[in-house]
Short mmCIF file of C-alpha atoms in Angstrom, two decimals:
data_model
loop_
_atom_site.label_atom_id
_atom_site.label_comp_id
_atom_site.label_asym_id
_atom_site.label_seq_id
_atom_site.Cartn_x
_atom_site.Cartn_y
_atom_site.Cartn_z
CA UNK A 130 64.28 116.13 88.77
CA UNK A 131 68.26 115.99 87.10
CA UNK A 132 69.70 112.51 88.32
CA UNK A 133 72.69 114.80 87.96
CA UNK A 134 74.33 116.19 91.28
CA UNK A 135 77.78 117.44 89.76
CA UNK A 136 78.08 120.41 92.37
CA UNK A 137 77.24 118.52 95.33
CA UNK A 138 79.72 115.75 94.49
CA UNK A 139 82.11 118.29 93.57
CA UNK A 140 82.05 119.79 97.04
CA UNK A 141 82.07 116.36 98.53
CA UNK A 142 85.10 114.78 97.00
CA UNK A 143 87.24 117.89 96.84
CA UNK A 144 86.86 118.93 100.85
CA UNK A 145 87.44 115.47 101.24
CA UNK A 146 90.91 115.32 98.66
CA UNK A 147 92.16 118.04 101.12
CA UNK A 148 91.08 117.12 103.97
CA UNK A 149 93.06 114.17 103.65
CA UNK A 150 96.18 115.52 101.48
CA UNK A 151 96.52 118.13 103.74
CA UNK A 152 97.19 116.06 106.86
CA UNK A 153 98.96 114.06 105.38
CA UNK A 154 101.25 116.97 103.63
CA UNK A 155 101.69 118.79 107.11
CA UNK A 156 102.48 115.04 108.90
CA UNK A 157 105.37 114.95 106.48
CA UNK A 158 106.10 118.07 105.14
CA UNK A 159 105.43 120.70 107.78
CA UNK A 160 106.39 118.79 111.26
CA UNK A 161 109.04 117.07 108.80
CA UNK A 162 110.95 120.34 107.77
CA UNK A 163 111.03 122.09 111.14
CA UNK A 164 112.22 119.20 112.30
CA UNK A 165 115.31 119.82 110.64
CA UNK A 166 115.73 123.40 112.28
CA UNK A 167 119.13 123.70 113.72
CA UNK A 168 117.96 126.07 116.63
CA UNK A 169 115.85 123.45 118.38
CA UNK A 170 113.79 126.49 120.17
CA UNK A 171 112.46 127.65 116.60
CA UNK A 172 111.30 123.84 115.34
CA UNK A 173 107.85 123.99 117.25
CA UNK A 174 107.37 127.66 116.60
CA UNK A 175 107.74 127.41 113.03
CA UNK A 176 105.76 124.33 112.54
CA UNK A 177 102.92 125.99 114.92
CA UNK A 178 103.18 128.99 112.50
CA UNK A 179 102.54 126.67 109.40
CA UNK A 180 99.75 124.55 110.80
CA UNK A 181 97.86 127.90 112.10
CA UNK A 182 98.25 129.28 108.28
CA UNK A 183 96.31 125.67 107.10
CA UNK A 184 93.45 125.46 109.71
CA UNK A 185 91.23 128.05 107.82
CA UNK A 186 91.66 126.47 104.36
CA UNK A 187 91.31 122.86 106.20
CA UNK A 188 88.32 124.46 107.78
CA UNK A 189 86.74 125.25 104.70
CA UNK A 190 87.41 121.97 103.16
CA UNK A 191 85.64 120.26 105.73
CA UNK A 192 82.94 122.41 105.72
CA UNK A 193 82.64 121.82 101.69
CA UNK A 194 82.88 118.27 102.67
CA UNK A 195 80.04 118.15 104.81
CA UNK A 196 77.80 119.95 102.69
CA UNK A 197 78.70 117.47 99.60
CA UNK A 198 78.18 114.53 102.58
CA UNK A 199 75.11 116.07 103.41
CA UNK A 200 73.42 116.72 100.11
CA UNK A 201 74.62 113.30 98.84
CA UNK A 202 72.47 112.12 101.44
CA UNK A 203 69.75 113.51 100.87
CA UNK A 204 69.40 112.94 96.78
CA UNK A 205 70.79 109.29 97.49
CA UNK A 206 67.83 108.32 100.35
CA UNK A 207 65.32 106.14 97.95
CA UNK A 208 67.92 104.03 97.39
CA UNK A 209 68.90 103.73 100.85
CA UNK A 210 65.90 102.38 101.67
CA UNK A 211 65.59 100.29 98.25
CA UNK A 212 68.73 98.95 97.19
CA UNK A 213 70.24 96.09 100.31
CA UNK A 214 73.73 97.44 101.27
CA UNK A 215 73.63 101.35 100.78
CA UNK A 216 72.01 101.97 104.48
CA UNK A 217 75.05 99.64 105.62
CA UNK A 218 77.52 101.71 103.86
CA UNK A 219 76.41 105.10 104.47
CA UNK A 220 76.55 104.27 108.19
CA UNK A 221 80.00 103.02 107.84
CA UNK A 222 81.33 105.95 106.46
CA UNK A 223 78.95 108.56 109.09
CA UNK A 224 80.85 106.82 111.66
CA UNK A 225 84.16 107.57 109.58
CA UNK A 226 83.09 110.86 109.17
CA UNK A 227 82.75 111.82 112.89
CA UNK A 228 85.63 110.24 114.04
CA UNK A 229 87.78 112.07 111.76
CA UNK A 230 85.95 114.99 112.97
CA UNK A 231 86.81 114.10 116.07
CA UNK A 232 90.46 113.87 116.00
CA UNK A 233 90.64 116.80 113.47
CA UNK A 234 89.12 118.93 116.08
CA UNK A 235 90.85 117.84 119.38
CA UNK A 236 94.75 117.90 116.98
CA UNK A 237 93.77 121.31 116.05
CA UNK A 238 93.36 121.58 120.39
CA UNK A 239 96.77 120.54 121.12
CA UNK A 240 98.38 122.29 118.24
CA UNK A 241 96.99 125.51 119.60
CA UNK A 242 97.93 124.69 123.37
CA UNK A 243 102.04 123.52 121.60
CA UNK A 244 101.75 127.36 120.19
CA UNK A 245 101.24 129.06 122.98
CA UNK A 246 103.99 127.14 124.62
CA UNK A 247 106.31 129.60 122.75
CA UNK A 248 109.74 128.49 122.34
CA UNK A 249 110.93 125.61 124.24
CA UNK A 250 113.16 123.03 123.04
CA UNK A 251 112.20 120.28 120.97
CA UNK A 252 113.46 117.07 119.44
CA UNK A 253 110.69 117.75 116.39
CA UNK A 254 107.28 118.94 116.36
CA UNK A 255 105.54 115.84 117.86
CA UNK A 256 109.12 114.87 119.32
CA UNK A 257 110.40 116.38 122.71
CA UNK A 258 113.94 115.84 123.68
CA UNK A 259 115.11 115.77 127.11
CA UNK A 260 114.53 119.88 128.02
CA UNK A 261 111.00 120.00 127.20
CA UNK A 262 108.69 120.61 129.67
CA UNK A 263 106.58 117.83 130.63
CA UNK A 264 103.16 119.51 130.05
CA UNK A 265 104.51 120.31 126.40
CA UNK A 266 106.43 116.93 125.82
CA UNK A 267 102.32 115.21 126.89
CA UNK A 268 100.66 117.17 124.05
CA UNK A 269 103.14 116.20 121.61
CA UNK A 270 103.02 112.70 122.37
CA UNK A 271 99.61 112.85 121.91
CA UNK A 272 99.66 114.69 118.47
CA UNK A 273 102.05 112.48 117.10
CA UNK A 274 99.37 109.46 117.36
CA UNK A 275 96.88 112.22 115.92
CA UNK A 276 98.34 113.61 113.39
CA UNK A 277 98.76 109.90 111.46
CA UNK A 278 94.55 108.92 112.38
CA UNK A 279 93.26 112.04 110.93
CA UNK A 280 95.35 110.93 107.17
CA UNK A 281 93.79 107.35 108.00
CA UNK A 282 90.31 108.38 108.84
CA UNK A 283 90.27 110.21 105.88
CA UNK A 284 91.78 108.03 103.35
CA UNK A 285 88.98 105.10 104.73
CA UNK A 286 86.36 107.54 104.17
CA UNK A 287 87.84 108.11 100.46
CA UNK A 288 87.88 104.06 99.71
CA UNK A 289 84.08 103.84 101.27
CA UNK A 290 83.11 106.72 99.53
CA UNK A 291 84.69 104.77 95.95
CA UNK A 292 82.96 101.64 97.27
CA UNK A 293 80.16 103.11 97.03
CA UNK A 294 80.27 104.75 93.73
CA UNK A 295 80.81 101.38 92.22
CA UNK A 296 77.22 100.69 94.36
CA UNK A 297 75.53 103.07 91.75
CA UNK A 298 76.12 100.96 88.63
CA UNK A 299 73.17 99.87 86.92
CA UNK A 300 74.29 95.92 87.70
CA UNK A 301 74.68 96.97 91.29
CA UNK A 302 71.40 98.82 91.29
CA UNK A 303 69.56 95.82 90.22
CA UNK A 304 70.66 93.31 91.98
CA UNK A 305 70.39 95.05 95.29
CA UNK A 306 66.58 96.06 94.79
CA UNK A 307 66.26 92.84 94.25
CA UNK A 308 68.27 91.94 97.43
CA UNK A 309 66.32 94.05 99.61
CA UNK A 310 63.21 92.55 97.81
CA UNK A 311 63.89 89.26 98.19
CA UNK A 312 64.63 90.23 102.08
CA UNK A 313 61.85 91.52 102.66
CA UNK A 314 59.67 88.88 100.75
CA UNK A 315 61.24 86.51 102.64
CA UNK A 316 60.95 87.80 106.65
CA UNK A 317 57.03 86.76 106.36
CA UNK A 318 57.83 83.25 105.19
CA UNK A 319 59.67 83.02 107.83
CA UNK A 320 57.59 84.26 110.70
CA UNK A 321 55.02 81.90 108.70
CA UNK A 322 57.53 79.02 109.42
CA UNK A 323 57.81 79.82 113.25
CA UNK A 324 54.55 80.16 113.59
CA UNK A 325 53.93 76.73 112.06
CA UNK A 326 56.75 75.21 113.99
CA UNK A 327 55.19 76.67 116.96
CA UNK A 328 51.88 74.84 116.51
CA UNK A 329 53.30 71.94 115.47
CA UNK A 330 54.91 71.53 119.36
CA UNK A 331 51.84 72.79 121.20
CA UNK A 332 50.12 69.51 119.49
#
């Protein structure tokens, strides 16, 4: 079988590229620019109107994502269970992965409950001044902590997922097969040792 997995990494590392440079883009760019809206009704309808035009291309990155993610997985499992430190860091960035799941899924919530708020008026897109209703002013609070995990999430799951490239070189390779090796070579020797210590009280 090809040790070569071009397509799946492909799909992997560009969902993930926007994924990431998207949020971050509409944190600055989108909320950013209505923001400076002079009719203070139109800020949150305009930005609202931007974000709804991203979700199906973010969609679709995160969907290419996950299938990248997923086949990765899959062609990457024997050394997972050979090479000490690759189960560690796959579950590091699964966790990653969900979270900013998570968060991209309950934003996406409160940006669709902010459009159907219609017009009110608005300080900035995750900024209500003092005539915004309460209700509306709460979800933009929240988005405004949101919008800035999602970019984090994402950009942790980009330095994990370059920590573990590095894991693949042959140096790396070797030396943690013989890690894991050595591991398990040693867990008998020291059940041995118990053992022995064991005895050793009982006379």
């Amino acid at each position: 079988m090809s040790e070569r997995h071009t397509a799946l990494r492909s799909m992997h590392d560009l969902g993930l590229a926007a994924w990431f440079g998207g949020s971050l883009m509409g944190a600055f760019g989108v909320n950013g620019a209505a923001a400076k809206i002079s009719d203070t009704s139109q800020r949150l309808p305009v930005a609202s109107a931007g974000w709804a035009r991203w979700t199906p291309v973010n969609a679709a990155a995160i969907g290419a994502h996950l299938a990248g993610a997923v086949g990765e997985l899959v062609t990457e499992s024997p050394r997972m269970a050979t090479q000490a430190g690759v189960g560690r860091a796959s579950a590091v960035k699964t966790a990653l992965t969900v979270g900013a799941l998570a968060v991209t899924g309950y934003s996406r919530l409160l940006g669709m409950r902010l459009e159907k708020a219609g017009g009110p008026s608005v300080q900035g897109t995750t900024e209500p001044n003092a005539q915004t209703p309460s209700h509306v002013a709460k979800s933009q609070r929240q988005l405004k902590m949101l919008q800035w995990t999602i970019p984090a999430l994402t950009g942790a799951l980009i330095v994990v997922t370059a920590y573990m490239g590095e894991q693949q070189r042959p140096g790396q390779v070797f030396r943690g097969i013989l890690g894991r090796a050595q591991g398990l070579a040693g867990s008998p020797m020291k059940m041995s040792r118990l053992a022995a210590m064991g005895s050793a009280k009982r006379h």
